[in-house]
PDB file of C-alpha atoms and ligand atoms in Angstrom:
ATOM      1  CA  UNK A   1    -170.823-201.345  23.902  1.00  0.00           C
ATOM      2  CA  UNK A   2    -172.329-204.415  22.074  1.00  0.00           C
ATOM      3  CA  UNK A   3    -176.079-203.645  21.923  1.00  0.00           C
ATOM      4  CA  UNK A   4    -176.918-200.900  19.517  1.00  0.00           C
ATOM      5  CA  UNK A   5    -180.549-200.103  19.946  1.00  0.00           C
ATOM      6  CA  UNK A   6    -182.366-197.643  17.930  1.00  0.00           C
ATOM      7  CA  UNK A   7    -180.961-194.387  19.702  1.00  0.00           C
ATOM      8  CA  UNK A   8    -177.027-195.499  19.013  1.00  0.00           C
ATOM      9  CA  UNK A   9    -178.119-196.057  15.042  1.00  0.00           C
ATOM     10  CA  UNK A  10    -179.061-192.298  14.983  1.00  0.00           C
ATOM     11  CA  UNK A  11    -176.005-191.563  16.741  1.00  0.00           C
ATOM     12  CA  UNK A  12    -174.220-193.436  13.429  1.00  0.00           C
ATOM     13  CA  UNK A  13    -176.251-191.654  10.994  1.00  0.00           C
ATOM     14  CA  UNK A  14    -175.565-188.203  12.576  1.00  0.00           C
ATOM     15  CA  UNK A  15    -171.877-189.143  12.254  1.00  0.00           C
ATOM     16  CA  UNK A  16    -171.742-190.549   8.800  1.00  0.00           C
ATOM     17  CA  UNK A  17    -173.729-187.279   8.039  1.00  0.00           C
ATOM     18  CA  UNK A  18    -170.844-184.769   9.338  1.00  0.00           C
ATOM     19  CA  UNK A  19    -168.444-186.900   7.928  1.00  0.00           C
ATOM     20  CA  UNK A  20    -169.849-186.689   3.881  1.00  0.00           C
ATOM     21  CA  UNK A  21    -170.085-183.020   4.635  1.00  0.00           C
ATOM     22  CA  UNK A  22    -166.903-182.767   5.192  1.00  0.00           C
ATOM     23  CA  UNK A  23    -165.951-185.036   2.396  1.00  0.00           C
ATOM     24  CA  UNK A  24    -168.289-183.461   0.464  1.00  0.00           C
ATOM     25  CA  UNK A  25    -165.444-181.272  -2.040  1.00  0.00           C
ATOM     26  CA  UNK A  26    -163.381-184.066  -2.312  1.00  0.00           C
ATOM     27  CA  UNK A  27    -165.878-186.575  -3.313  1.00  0.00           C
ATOM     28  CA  UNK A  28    -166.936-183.948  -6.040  1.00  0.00           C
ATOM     29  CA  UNK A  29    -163.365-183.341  -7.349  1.00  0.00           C
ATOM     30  CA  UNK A  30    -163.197-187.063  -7.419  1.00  0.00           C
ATOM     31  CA  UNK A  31    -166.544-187.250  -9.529  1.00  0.00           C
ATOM     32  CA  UNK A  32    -165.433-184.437 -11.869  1.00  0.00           C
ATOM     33  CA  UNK A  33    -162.925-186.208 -13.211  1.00  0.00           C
ATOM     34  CA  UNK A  34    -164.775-189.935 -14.248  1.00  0.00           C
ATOM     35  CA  UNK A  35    -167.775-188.292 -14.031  1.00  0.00           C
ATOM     36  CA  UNK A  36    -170.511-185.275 -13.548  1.00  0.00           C
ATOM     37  CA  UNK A  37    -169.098-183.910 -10.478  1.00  0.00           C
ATOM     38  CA  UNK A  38    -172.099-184.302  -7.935  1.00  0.00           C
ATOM     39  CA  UNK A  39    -170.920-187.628  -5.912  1.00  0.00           C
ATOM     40  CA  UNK A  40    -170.124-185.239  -3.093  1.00  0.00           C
ATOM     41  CA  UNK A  41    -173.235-183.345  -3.420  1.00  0.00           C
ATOM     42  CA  UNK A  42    -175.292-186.356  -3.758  1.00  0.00           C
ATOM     43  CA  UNK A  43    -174.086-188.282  -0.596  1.00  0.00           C
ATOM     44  CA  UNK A  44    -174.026-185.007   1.539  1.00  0.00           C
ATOM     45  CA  UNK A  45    -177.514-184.382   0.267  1.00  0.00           C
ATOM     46  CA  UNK A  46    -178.631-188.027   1.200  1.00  0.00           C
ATOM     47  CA  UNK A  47    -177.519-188.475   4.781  1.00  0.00           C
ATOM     48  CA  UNK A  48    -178.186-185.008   5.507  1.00  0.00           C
ATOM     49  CA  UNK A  49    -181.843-185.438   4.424  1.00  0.00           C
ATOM     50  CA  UNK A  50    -181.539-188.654   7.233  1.00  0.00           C
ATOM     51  CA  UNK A  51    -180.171-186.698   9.564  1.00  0.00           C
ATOM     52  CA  UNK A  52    -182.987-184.667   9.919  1.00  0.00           C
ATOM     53  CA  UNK A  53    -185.238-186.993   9.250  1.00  0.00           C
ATOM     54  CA  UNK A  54    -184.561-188.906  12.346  1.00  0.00           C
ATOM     55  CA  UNK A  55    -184.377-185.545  14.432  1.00  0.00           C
ATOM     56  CA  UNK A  56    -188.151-185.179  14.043  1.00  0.00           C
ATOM     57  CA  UNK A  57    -189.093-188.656  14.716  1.00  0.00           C
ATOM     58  CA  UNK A  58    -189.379-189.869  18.710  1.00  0.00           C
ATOM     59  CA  UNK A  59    -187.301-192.654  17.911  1.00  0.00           C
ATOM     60  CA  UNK A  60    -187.599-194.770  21.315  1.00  0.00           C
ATOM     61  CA  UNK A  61    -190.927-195.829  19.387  1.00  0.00           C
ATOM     62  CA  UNK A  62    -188.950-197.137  16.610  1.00  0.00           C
ATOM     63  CA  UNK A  63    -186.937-200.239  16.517  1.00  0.00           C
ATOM     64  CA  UNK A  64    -183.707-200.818  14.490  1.00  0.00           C
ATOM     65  CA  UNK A  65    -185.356-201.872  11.291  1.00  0.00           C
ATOM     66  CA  UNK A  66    -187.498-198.698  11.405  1.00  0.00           C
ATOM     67  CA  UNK A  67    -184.174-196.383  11.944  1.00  0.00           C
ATOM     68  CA  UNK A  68    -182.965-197.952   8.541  1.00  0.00           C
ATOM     69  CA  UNK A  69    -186.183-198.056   6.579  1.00  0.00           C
ATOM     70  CA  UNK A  70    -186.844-194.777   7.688  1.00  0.00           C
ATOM     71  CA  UNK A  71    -183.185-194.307   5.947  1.00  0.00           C
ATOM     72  CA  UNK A  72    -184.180-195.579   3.254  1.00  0.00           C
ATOM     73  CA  UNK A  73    -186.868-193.158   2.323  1.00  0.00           C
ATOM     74  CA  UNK A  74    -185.444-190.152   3.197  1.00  0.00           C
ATOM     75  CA  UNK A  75    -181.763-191.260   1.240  1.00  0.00           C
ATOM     76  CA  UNK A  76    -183.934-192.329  -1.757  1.00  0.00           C
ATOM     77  CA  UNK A  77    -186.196-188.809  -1.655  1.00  0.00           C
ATOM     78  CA  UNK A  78    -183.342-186.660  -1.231  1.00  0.00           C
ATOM     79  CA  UNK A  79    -180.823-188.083  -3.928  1.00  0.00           C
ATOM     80  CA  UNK A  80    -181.345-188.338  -8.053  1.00  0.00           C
ATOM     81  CA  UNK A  81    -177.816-189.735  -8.370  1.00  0.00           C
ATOM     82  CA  UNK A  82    -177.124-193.413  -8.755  1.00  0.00           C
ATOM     83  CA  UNK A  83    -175.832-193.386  -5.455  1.00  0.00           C
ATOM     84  CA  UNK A  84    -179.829-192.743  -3.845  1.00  0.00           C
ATOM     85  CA  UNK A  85    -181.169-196.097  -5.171  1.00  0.00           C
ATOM     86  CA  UNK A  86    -177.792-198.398  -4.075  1.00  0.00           C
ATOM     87  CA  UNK A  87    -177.785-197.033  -1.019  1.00  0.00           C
ATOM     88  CA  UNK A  88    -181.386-197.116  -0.049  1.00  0.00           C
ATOM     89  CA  UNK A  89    -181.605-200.460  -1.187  1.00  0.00           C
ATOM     90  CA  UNK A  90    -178.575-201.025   1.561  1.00  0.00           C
ATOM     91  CA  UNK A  91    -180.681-199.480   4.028  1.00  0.00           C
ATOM     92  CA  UNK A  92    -183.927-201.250   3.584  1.00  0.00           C
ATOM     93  CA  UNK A  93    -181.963-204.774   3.230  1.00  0.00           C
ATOM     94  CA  UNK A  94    -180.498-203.938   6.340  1.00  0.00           C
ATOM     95  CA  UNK A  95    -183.621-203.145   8.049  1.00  0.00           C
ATOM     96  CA  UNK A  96    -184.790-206.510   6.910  1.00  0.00           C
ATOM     97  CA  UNK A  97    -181.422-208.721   8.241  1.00  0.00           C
ATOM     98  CA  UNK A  98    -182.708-207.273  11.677  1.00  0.00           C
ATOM     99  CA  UNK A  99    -186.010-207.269  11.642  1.00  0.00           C
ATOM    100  CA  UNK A 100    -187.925-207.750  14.859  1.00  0.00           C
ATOM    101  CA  UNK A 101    -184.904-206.837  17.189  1.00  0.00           C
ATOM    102  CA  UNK A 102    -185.506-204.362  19.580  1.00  0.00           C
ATOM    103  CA  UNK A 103    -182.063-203.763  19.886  1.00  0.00           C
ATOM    104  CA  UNK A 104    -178.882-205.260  17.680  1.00  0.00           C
ATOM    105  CA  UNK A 105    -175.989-207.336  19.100  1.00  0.00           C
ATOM    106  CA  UNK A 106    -172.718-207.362  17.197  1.00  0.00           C
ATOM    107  CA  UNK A 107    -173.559-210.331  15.322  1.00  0.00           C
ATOM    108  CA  UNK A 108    -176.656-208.619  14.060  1.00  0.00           C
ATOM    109  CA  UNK A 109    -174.648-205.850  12.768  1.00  0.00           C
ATOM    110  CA  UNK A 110    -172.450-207.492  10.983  1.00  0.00           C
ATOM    111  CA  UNK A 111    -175.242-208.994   9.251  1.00  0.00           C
ATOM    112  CA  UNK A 112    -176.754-205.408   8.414  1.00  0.00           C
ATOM    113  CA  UNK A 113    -173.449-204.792   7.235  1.00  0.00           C
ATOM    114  CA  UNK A 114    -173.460-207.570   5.135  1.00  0.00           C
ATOM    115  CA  UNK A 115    -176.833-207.271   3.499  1.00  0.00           C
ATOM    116  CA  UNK A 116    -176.083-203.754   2.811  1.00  0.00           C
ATOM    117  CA  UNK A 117    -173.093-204.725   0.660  1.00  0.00           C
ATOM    118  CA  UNK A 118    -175.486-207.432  -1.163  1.00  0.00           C
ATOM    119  CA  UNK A 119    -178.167-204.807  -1.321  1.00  0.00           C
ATOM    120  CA  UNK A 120    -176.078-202.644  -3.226  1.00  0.00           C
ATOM    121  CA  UNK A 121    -174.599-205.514  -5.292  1.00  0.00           C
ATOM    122  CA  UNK A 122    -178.162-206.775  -6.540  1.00  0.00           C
ATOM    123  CA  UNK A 123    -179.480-203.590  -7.072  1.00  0.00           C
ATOM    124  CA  UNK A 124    -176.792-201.886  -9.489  1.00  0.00           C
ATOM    125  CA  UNK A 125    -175.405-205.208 -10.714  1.00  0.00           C
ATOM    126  CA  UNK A 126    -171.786-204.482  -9.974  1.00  0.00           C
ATOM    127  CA  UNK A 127    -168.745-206.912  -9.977  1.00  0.00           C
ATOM    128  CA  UNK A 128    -166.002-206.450  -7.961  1.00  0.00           C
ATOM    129  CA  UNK A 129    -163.040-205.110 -10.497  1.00  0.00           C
ATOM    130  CA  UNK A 130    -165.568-202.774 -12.320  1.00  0.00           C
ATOM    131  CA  UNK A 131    -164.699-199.942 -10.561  1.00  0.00           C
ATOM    132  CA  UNK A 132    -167.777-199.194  -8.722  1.00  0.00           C
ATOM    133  CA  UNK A 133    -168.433-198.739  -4.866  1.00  0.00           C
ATOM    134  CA  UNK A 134    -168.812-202.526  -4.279  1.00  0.00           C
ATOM    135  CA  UNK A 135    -164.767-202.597  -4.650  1.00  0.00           C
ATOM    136  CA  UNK A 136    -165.188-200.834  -1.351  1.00  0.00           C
ATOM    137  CA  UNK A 137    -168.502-202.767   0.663  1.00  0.00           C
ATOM    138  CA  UNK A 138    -168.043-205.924  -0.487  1.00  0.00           C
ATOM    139  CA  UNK A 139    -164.386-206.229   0.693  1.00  0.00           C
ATOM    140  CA  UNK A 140    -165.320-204.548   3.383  1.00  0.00           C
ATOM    141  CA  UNK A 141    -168.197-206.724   4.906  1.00  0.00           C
ATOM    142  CA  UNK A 142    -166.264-210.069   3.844  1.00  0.00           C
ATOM    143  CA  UNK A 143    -163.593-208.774   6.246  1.00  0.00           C
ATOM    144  CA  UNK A 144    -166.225-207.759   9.066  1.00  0.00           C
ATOM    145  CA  UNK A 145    -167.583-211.006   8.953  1.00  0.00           C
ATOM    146  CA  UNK A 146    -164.147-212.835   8.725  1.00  0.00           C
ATOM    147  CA  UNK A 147    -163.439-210.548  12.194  1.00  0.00           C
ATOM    148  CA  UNK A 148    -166.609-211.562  13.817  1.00  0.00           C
ATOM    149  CA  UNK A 149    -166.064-215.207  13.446  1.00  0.00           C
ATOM    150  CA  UNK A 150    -162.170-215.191  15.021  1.00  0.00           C
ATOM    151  CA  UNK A 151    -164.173-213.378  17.884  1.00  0.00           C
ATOM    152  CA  UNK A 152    -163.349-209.737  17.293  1.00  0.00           C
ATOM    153  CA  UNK A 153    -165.360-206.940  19.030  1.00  0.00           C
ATOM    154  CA  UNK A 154    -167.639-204.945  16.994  1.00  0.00           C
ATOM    155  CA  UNK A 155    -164.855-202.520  17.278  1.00  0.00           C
ATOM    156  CA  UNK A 156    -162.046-204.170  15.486  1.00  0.00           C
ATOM    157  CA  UNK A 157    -164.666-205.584  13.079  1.00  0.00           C
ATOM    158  CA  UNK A 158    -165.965-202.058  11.943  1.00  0.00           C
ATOM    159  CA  UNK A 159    -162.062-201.484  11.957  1.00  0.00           C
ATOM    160  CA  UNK A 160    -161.342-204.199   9.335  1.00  0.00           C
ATOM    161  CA  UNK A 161    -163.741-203.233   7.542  1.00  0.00           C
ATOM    162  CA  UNK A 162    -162.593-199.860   7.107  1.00  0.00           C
ATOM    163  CA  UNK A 163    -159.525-201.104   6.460  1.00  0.00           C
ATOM    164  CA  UNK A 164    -160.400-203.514   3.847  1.00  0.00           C
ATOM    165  CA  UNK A 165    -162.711-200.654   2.312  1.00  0.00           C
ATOM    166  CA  UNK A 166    -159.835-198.448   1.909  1.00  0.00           C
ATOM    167  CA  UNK A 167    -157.907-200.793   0.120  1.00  0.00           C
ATOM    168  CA  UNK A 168    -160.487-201.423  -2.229  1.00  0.00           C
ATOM    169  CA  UNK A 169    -161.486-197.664  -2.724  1.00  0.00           C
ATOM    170  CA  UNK A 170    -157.389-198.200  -3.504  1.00  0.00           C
ATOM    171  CA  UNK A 171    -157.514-200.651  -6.256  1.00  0.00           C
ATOM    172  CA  UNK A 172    -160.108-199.066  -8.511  1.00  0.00           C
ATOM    173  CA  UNK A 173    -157.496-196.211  -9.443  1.00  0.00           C
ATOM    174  CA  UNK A 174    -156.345-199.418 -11.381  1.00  0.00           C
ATOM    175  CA  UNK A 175    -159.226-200.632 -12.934  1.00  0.00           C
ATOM    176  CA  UNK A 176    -161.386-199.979 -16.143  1.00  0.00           C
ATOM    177  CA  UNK A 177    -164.935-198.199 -15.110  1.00  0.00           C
ATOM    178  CA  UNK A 178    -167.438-201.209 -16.338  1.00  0.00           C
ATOM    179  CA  UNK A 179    -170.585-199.929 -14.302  1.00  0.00           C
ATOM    180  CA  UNK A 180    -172.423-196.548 -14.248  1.00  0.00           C
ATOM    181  CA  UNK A 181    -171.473-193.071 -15.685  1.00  0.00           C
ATOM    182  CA  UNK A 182    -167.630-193.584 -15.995  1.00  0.00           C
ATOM    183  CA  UNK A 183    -167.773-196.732 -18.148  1.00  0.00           C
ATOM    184  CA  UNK A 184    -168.063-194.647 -21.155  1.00  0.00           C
ATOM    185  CA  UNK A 185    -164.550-193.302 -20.482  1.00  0.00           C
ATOM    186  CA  UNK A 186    -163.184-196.919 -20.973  1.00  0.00           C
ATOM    187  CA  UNK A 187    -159.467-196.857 -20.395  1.00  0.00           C
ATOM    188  CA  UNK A 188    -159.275-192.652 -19.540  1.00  0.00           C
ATOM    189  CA  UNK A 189    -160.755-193.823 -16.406  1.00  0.00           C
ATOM    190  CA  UNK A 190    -157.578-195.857 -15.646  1.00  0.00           C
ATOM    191  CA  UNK A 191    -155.505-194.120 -12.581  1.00  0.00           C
ATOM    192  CA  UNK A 192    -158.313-192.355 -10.918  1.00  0.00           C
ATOM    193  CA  UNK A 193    -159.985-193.713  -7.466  1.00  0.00           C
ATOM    194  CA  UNK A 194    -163.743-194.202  -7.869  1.00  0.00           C
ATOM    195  CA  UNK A 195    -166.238-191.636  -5.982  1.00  0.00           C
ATOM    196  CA  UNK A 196    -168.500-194.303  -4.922  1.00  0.00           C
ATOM    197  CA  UNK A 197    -165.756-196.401  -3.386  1.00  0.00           C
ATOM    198  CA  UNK A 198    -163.699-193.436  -1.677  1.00  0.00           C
ATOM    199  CA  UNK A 199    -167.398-192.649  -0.313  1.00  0.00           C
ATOM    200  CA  UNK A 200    -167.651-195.814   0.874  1.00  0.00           C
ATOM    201  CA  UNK A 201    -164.410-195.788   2.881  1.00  0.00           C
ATOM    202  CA  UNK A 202    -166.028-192.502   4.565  1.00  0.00           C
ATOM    203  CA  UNK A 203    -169.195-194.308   5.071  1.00  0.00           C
ATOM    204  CA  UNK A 204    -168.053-197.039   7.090  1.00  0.00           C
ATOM    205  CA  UNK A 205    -165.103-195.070   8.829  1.00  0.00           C
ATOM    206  CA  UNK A 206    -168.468-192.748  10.476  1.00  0.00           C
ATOM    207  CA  UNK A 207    -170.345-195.864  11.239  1.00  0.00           C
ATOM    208  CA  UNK A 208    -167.737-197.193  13.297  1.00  0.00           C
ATOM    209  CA  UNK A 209    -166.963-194.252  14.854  1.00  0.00           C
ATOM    210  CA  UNK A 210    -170.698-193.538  15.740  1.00  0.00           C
ATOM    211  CA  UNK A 211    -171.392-196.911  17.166  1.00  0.00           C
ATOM    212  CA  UNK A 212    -168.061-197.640  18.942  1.00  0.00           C
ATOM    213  CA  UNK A 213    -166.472-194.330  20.186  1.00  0.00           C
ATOM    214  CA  UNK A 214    -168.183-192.771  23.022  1.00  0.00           C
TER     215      UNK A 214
HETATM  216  P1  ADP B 301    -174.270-190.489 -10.867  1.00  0.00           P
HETATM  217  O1  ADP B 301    -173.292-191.358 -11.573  1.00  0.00           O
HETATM  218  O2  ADP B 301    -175.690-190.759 -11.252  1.00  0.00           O
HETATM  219  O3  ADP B 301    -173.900-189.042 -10.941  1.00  0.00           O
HETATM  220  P2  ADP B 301    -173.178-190.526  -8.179  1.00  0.00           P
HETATM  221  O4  ADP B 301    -172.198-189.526  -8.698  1.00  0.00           O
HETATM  222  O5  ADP B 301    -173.880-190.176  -6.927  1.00  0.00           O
HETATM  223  O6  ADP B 301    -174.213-190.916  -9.305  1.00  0.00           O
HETATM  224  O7  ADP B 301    -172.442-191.893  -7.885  1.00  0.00           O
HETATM  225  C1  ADP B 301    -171.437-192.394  -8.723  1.00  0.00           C
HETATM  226  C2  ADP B 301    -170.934-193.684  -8.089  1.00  0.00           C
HETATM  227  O8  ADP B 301    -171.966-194.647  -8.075  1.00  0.00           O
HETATM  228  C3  ADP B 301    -169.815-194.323  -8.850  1.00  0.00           C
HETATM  229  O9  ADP B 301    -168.573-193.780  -8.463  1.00  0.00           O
HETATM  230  C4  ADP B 301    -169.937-195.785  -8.487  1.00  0.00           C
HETATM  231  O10 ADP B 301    -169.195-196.087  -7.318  1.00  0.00           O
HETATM  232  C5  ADP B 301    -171.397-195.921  -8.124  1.00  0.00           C
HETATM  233  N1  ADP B 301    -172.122-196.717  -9.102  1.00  0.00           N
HETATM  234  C6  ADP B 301    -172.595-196.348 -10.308  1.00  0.00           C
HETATM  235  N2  ADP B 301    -173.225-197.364 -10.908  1.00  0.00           N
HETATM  236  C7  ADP B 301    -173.140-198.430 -10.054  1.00  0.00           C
HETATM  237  C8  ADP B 301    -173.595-199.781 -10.078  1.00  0.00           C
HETATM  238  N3  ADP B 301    -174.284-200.265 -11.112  1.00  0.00           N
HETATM  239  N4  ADP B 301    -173.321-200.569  -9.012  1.00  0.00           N
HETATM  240  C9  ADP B 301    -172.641-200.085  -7.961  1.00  0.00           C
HETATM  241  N5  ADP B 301    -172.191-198.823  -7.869  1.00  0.00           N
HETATM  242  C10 ADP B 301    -172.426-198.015  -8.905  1.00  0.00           C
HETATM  243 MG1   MG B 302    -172.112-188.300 -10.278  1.00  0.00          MG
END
């Protein structure tokens, strides 16, 4: 499958949805100890509030760019974390990469991909070695688009990018927080993997399985 229309993108969010409940604990313990132990909550809270969102709408009346603003909203509603603003500002740049498609073809995804990981870059100001979730998206849709253009299908791009994500959620356990709640813990936050990236890795791992596995 290379065309994702509007009905395949709520097929993604329902996944990423299940997947941050599961992950849910996890991504708490991992907040607990840089910072106030609700990542979980907060990302659970976010996609679920999509999720349903989307259920109520007829969505063969709304085109891709709908399904993500439409994201957007809900995500930004639903969550009072950091996380609600990065990530609707992902959604609603990614609504705007495709806007007027009726239906995406892998080149436009990789683009949404791409301008969520610069959505969430301009909106919380992150580098990459500040030990924030952009250690995780911005690796991640560098390698995506490094896939697409040596002619990968959508589904070994999504894969490198979960790949890529991974090792980035990875490399924060090394680095100093800079950005957000755990920079105040300077070096103490040295050895621990950042909630926002490990999320990340989750993220992306549900998007690809929603749009590329039957
Ligand atoms: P809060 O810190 O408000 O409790 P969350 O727990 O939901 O919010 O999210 C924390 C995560 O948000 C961090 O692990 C980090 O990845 C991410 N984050 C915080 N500030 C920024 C920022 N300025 N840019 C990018 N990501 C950030
Ligand atoms: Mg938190």
């Amino acid at each position: 499958m290379t065309t994702i229309d509007s009905s395949h993108l709520v097929r993604m969010f329902n996944q990423v949805a299940a997947a941050l409940d599961a992950d849910k604990d996890r991504l708490c313990q991992l907040d607990g100890v840089i910072g106030d132990a609700d990542h979980g909550i907060a990302m659970e809270l976010g996609f679920s509030a999509v999720r349903d969102t989307l259920a109520s709408l007829d969505v063969a009346g709304l085109d891709p760019t709908a399904v993500f603003n439409t994201a957007a909203k809900s995500f930004l509603n639903a969550v009072g974390a950091s996380s609600g603003p990065l990530y609707a500002t992902a959604f609603m740049r990614a609504g705007a990469a495709v806007k007027g498609k009726p239906a995406l073809e892998e080149a436009d995804m990789v683009a949404a991909l791409q301008a969520m990981a610069k959505g969430i870059q301009d909106r919380g100001k992150a580098e990459i070695g500040e030990k924030t979730m952009i250690d995780a998206w911005v690796p991640a849709a560098d390698a995506a688009g490094a896939a697409f253009a040596a002619g990968k299908p959508l589904a070994q791009v999504l894969e490198a990018a979960v790949v890529a994500a991974n090792e980035g959620a990875e490399a924060t356990k090394a680095m100093v927080a800079a950005k957000g709640r755990s920079a105040r813990l300077g070096d103490r936050s040295i050895g621990h993997m950042d909630p926002g990236a490990a999320s990340a890795v989750t993220v992306l791992e549900a998007m690809r399985q929603g749009l590329t596995e039957a």
